[in-house]
mmCIF file of C-alpha atoms and ligand atoms in Angstrom:
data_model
loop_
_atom_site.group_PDB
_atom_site.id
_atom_site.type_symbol
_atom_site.label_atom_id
_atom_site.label_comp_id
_atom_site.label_asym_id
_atom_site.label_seq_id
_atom_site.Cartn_x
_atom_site.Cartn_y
_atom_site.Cartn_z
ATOM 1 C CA UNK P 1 95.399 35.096 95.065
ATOM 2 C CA UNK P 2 92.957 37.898 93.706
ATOM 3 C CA UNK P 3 91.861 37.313 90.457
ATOM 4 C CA UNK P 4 92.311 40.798 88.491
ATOM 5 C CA UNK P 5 91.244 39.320 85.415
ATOM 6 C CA UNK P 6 88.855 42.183 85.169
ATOM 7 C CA UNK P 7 90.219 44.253 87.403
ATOM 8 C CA UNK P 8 89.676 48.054 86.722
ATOM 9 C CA UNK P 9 91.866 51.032 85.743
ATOM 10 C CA UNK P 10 91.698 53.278 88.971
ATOM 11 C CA UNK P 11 92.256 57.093 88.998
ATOM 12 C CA UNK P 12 92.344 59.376 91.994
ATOM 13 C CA UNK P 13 90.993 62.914 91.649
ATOM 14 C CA UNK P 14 91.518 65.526 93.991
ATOM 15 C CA UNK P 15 89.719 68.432 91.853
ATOM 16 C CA UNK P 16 92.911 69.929 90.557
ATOM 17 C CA UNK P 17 93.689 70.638 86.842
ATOM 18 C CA UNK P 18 96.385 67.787 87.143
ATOM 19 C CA UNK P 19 93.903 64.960 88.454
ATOM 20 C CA UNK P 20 92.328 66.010 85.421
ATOM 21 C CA UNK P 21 94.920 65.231 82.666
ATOM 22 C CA UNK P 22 95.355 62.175 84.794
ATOM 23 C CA UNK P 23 91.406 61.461 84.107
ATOM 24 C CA UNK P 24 92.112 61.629 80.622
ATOM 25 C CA UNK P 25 95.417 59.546 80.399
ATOM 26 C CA UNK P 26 93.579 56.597 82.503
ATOM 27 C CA UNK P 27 90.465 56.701 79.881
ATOM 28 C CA UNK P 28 92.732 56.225 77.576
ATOM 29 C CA UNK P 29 94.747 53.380 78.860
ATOM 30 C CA UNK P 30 90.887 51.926 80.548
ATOM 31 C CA UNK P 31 89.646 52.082 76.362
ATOM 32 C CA UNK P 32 93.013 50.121 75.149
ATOM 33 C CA UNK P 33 93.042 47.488 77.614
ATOM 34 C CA UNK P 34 89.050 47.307 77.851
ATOM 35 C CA UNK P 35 88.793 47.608 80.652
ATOM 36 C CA UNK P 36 86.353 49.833 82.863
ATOM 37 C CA UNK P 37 87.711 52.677 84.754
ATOM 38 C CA UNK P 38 87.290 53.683 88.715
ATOM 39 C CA UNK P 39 87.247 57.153 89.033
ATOM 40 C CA UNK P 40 87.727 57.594 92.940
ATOM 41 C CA UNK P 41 87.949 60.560 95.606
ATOM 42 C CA UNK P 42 89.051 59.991 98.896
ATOM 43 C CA UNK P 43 86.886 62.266 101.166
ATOM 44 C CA UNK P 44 88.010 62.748 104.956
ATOM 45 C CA UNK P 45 85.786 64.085 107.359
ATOM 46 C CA UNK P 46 86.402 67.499 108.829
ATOM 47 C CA UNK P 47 88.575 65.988 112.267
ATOM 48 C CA UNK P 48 86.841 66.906 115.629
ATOM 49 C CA UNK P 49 89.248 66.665 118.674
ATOM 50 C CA UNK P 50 87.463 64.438 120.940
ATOM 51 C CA UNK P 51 87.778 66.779 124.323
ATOM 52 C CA UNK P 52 84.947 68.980 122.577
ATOM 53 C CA UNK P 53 82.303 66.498 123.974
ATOM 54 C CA UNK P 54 79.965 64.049 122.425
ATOM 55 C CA UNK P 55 80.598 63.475 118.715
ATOM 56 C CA UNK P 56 77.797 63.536 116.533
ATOM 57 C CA UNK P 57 76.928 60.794 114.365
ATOM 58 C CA UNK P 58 77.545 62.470 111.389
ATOM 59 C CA UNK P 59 79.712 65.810 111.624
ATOM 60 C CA UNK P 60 78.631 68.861 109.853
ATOM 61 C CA UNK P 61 80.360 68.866 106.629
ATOM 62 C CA UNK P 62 79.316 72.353 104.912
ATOM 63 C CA UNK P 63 78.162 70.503 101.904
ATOM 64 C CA UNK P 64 81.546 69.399 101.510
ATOM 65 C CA UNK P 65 80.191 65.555 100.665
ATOM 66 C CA UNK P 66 78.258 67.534 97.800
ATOM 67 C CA UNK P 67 81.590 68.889 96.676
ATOM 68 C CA UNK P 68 83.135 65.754 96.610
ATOM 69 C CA UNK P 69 80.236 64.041 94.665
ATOM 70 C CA UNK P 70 80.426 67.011 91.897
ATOM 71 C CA UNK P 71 83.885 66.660 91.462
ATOM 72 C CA UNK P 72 84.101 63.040 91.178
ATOM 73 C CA UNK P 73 80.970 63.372 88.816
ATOM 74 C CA UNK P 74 83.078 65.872 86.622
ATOM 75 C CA UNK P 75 85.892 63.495 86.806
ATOM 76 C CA UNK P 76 83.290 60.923 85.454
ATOM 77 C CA UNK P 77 82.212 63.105 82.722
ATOM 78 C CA UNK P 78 85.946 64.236 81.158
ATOM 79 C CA UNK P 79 86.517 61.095 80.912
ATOM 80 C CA UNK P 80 83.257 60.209 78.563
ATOM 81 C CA UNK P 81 84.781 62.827 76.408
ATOM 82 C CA UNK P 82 87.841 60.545 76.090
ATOM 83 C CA UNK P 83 85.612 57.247 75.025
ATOM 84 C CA UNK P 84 81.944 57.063 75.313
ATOM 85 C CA UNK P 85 81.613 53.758 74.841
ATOM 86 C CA UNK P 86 84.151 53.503 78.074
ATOM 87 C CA UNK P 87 82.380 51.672 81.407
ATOM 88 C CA UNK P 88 83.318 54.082 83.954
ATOM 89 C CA UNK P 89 82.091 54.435 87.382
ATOM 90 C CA UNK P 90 82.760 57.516 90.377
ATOM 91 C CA UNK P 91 83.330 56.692 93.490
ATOM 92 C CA UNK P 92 83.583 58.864 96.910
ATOM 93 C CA UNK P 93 86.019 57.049 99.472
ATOM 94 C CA UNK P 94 85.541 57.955 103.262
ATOM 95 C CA UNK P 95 89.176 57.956 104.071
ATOM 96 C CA UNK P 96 92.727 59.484 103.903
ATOM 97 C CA UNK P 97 93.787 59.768 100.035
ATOM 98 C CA UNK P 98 96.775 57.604 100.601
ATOM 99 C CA UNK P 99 95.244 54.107 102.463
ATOM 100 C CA UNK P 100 92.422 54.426 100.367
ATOM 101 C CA UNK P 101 94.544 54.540 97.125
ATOM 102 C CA UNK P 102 96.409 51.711 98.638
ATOM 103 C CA UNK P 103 93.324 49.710 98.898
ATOM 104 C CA UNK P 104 92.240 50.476 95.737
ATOM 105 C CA UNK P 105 95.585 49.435 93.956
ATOM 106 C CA UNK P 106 94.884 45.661 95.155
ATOM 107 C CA UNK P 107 91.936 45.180 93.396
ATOM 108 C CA UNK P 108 93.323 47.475 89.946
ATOM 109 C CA UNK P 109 94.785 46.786 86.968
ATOM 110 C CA UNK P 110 96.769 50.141 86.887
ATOM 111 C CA UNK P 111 95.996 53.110 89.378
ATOM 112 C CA UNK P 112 96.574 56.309 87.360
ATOM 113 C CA UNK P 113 97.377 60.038 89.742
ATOM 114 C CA UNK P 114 98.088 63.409 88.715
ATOM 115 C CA UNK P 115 102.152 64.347 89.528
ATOM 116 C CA UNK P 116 100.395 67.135 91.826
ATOM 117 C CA UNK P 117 97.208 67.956 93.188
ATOM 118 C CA UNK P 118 95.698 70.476 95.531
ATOM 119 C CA UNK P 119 98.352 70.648 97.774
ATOM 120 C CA UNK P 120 100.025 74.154 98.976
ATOM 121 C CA UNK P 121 103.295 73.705 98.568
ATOM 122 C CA UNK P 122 104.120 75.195 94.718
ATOM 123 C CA UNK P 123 107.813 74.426 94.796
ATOM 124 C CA UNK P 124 106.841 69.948 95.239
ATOM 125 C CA UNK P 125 107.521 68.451 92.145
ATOM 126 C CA UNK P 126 105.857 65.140 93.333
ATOM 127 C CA UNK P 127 102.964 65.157 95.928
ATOM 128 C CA UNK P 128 102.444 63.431 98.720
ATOM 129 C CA UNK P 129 99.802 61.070 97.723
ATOM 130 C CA UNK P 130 101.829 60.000 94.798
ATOM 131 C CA UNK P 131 104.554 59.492 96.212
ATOM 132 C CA UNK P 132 102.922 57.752 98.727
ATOM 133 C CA UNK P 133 101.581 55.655 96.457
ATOM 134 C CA UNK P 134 103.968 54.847 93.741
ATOM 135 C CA UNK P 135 106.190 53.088 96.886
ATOM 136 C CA UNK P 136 103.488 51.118 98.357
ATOM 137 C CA UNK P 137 100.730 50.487 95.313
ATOM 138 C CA UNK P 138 100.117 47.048 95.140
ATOM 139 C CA UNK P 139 99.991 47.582 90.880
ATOM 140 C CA UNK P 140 101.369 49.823 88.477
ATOM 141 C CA UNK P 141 101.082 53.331 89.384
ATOM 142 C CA UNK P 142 100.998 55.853 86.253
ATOM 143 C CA UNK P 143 102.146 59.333 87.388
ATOM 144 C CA UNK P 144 100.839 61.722 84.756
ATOM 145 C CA UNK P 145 102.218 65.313 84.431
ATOM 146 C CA UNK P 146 99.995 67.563 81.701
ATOM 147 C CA UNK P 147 98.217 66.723 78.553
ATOM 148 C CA UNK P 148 98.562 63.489 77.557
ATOM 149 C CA UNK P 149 100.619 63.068 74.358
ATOM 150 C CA UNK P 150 100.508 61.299 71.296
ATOM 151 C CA UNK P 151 103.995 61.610 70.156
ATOM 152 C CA UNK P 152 107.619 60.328 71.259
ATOM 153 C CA UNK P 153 108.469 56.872 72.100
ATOM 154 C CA UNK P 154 107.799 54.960 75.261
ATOM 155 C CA UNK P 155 111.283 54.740 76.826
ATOM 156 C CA UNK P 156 111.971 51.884 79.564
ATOM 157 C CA UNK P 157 114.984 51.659 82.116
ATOM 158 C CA UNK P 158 116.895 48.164 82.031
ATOM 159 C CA UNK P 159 119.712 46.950 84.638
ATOM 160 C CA UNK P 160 119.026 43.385 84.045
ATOM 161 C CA UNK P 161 117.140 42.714 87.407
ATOM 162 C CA UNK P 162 113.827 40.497 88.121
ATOM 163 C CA UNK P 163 111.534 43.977 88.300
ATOM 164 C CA UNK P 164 113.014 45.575 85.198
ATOM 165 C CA UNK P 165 112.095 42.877 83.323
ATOM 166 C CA UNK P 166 108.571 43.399 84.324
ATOM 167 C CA UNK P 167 108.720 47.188 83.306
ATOM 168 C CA UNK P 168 110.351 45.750 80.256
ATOM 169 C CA UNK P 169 107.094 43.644 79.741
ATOM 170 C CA UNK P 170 104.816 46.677 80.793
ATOM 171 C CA UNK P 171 106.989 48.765 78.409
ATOM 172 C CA UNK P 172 106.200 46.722 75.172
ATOM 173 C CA UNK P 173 103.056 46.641 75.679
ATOM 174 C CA UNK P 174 102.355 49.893 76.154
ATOM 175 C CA UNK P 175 104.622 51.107 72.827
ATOM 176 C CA UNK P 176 102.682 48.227 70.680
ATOM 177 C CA UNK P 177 99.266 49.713 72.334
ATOM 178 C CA UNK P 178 99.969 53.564 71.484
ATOM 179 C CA UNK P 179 101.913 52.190 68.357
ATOM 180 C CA UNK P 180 104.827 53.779 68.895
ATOM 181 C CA UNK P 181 108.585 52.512 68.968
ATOM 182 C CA UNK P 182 110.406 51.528 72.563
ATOM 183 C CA UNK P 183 113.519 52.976 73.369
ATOM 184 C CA UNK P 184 115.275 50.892 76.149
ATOM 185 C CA UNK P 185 117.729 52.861 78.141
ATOM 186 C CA UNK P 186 120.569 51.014 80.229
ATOM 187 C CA UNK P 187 122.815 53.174 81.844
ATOM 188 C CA UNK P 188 126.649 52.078 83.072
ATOM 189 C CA UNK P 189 129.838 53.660 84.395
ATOM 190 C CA UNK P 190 132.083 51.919 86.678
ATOM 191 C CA UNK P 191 132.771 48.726 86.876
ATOM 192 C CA UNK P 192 130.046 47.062 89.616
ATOM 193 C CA UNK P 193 131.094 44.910 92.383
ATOM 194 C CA UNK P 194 129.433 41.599 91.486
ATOM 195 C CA UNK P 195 127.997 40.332 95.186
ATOM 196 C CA UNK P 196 129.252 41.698 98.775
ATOM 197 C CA UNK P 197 132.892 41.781 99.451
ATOM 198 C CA UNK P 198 133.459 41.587 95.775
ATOM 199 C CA UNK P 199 136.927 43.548 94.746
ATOM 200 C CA UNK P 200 136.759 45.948 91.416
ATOM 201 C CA UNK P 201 139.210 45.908 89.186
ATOM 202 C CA UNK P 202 141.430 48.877 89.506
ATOM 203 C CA UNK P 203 142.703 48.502 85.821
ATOM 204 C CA UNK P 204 139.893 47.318 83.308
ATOM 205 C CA UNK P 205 139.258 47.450 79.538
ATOM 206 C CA UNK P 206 136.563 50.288 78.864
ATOM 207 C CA UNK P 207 135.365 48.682 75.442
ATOM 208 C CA UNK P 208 135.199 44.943 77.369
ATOM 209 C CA UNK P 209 132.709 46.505 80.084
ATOM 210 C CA UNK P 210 131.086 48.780 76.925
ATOM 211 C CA UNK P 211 130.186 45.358 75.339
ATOM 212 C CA UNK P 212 129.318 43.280 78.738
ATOM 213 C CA UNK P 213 126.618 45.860 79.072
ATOM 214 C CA UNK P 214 125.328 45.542 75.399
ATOM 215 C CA UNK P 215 124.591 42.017 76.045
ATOM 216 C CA UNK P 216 122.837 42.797 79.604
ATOM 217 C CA UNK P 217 120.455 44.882 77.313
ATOM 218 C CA UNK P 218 119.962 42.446 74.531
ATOM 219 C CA UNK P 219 120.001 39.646 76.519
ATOM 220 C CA UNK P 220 117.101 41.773 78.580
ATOM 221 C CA UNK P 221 115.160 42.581 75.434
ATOM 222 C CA UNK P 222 115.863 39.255 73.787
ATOM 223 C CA UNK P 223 112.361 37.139 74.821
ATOM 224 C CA UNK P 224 110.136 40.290 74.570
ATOM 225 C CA UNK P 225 111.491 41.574 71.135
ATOM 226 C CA UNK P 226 110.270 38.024 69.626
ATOM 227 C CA UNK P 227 106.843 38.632 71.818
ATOM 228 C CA UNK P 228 106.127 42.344 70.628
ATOM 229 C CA UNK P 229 107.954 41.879 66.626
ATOM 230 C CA UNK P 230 105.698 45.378 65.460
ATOM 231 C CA UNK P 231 107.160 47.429 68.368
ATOM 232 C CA UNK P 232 110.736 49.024 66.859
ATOM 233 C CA UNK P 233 113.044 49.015 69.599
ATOM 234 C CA UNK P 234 116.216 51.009 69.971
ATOM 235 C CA UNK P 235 119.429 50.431 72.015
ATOM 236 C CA UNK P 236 120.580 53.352 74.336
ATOM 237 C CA UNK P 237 123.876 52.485 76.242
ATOM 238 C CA UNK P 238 124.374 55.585 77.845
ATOM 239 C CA UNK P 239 127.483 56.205 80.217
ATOM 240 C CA UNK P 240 125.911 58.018 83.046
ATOM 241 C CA UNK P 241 124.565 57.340 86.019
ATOM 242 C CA UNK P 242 120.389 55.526 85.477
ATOM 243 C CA UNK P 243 118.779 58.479 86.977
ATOM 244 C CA UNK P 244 120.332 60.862 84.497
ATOM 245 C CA UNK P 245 119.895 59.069 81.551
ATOM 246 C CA UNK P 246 116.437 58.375 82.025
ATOM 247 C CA UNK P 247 115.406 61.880 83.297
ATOM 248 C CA UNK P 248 117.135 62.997 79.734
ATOM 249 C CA UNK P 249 115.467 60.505 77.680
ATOM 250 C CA UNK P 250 112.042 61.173 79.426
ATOM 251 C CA UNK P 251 112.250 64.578 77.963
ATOM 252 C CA UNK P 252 110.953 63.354 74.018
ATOM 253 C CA UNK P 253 108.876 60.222 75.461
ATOM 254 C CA UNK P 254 105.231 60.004 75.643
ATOM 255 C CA UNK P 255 105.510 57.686 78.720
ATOM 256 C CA UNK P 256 108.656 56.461 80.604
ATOM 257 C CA UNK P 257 108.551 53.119 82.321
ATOM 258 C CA UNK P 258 110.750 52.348 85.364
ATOM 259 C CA UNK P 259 110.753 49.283 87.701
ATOM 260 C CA UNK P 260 110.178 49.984 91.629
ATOM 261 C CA UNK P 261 113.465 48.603 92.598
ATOM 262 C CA UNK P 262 116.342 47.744 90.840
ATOM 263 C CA UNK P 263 119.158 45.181 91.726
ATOM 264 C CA UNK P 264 120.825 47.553 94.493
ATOM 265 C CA UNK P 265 121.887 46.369 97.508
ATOM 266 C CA UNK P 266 118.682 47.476 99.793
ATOM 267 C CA UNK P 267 115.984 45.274 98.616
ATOM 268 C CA UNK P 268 113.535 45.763 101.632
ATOM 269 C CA UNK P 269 113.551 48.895 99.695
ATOM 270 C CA UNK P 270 110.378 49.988 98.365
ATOM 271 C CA UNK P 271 111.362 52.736 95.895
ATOM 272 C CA UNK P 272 114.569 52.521 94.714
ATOM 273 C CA UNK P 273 116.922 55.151 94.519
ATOM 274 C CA UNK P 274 116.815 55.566 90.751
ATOM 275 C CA UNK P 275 113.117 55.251 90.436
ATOM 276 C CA UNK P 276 112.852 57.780 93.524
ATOM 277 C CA UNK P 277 114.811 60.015 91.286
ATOM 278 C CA UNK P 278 112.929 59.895 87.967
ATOM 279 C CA UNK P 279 109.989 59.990 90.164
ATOM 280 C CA UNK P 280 110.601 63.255 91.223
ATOM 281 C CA UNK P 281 112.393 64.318 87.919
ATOM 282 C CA UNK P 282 111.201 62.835 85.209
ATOM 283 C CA UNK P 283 109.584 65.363 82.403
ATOM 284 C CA UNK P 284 107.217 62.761 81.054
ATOM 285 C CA UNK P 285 103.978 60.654 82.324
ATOM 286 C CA UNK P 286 106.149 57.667 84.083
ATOM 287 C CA UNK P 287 104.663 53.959 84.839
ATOM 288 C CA UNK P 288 106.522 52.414 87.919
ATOM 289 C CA UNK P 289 105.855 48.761 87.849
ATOM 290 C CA UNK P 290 106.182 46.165 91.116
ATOM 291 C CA UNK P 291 105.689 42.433 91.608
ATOM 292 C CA UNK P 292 102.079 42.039 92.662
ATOM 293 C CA UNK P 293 101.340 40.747 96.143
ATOM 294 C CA UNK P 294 98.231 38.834 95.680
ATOM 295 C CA UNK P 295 99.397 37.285 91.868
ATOM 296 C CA UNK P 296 99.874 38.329 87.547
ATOM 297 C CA UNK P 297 96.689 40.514 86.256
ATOM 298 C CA UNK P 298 97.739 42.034 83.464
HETATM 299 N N1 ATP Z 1 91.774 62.886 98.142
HETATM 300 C C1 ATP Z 1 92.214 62.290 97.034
HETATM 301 N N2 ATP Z 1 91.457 61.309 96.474
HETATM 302 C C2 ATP Z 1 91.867 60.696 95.350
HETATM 303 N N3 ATP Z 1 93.005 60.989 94.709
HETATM 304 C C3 ATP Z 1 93.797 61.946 95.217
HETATM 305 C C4 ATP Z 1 93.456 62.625 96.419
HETATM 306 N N4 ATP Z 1 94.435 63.501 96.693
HETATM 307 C C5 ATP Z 1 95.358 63.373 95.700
HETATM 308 N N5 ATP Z 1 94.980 62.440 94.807
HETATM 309 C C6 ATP Z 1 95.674 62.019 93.580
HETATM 310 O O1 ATP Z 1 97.073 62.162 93.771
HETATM 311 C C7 ATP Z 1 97.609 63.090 92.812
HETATM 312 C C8 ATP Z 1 98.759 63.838 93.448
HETATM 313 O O2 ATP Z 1 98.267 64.628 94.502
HETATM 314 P P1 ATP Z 1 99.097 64.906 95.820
HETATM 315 O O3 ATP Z 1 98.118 65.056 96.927
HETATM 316 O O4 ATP Z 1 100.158 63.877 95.933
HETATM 317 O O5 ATP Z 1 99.806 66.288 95.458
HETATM 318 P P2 ATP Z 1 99.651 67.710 96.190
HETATM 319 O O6 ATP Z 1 98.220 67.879 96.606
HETATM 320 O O7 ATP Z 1 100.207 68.692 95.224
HETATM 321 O O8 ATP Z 1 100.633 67.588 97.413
HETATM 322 P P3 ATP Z 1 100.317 67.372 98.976
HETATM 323 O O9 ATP Z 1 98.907 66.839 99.122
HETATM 324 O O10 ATP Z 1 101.360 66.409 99.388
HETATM 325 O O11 ATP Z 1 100.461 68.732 99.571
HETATM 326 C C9 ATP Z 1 96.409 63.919 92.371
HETATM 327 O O12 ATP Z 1 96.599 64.499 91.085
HETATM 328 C C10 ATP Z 1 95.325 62.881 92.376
HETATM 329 O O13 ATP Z 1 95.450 62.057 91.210
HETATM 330 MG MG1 MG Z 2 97.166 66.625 97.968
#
């Protein structure tokens, strides 16, 4: 089991604006949780196709190793401006940006990544390398899109499984950290089919299932509202499908929090379909939270 008792807030930077505002959201979060923050660039060789003869030791990189060291060192410096009294260290990774990200995660408290980055393609909404990352981190990944924002609530997604609870958990504690209220959002239509092979009801009482959902939210909230008392929490029983309702409610929140996986039926899943959605849609920073391989840090 690792011990991430003082584990690190990690951030990847790429040199793009976005890696940027997602330097300054991760000093942020690194100052409230005190703890020190990992500002890290993965840097991969210019590749060489090995029929071209002998490869040298070292290729020629054009000073690109000097790039990388100047923009993890202006990484380093925006986020000074956040918190000087912040421990924060830069770090250039020889590697692909999505294994060494992965590696990272396991020894991080939180790994925090820009929605975007340098990429080409101006139509993605999510990159690569976050997508990547928020299926396979092995913490919470924070996917930040622009300024970081004071304002809003922090607005969670509950359907009463194992992993929401842990967003729920993640949730409160960010909303009693930025001192802002929680608004948890649990979205229903039709009645579910309770296990495999289950029937549904083709007649069924609409204000029944209205109030069988209330209590999976309260009864969701119920151990954490006595855990968090300062953080106001509002009810949001929204009759739409999950991915809707939370891309909606992301809209006014200064941070959305989602688990990795709900309780669908494809649990070898490691994004679920929801949180793939809001991943991709979401108009907020969002926080997608996973059981940790290797044991709690928080
Ligand atoms: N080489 C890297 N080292 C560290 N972090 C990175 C690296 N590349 C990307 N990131 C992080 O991931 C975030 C998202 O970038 P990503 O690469 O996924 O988007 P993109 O460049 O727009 O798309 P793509 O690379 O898929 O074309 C960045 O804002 C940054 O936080
Ligand atoms: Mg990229």
């Amino acid at each position: 089991m690792t011990d991430r008792s003082g584990a690190p807030v990690v951030v990847g930077v790429d040199g793009s604006p976005t890696a940027l505002d997602a330097v300054r959201v991760a000093a942020r979060e690194a100052a409230a949780r005190h703890r020190p923050l990992r500002v890290v660039h993965a840097f991969i060789w210019p590749l060489y196709a090995a029929s071209h003869g002998p490869v040298p030791a070292a290729p020629p990189d054009a000073g690109l190793r000097q790039e990388a060291e100047k923009l993890v060192r202006e990484a380093v410096d925006e986020a000074r401006k956040v918190s000087a009294e912040l421990a924060v260290t830069g770090h250039v990774v020889d590697g692909a940006a999505a294994p060494v990200l992965v590696r990272e995660s396991r020894d991080g408290a939180l790994l925090v990544l820009g929605h975007r980055g340098l990429g080409g393609f101006a139509d993605l909404l999510v990159g690569s390398v976050a997508v990547h990352l928020s299926a396979r981190a092995d913490c919470p990944v924070l996917v930040v899109r622009g300024e970081p924002r004071a304002d809003g609530p922090v607005v969670v997604g509950v359907d009463g499984s194992a992993l929401s609870d842990e967003a729920i958990g993640f949730a409160f504690a960010e909303a009693a950290q930025r001192g802002t209220s929680l608004v948890a959002v649990h979205a229903w239509r039709y009645p579910r089919p309770a296990g495999p092979g289950d029937i549904v009801p083709l007649v069924y009482d609409a204000e029944e299932l209205a109030a069988e959902e209330e209590r999976v939210l309260a009864e969701s909230l119920a151990g954490w509202t006595e855990r968090y008392p300062e953080v106001p929490v509002r009810h949001r029983l929204v009759a739409a499908t999950p991915a809707r309702a939370l891309v909606e409610e992301s809209t006014n929140a200064q941070l959305t929090v989602v688990g990795a996986h709900g309780r669908g039926a494809f649990r070898g899943l490691l994004l679920g379909s929801v949180s793939h959605a809001v991943l991709h849609h979401a108009r907020s920073p969002l926080a997608i939270v996973r059981h940790r391989r290797g044991g709690d840090a928080s």
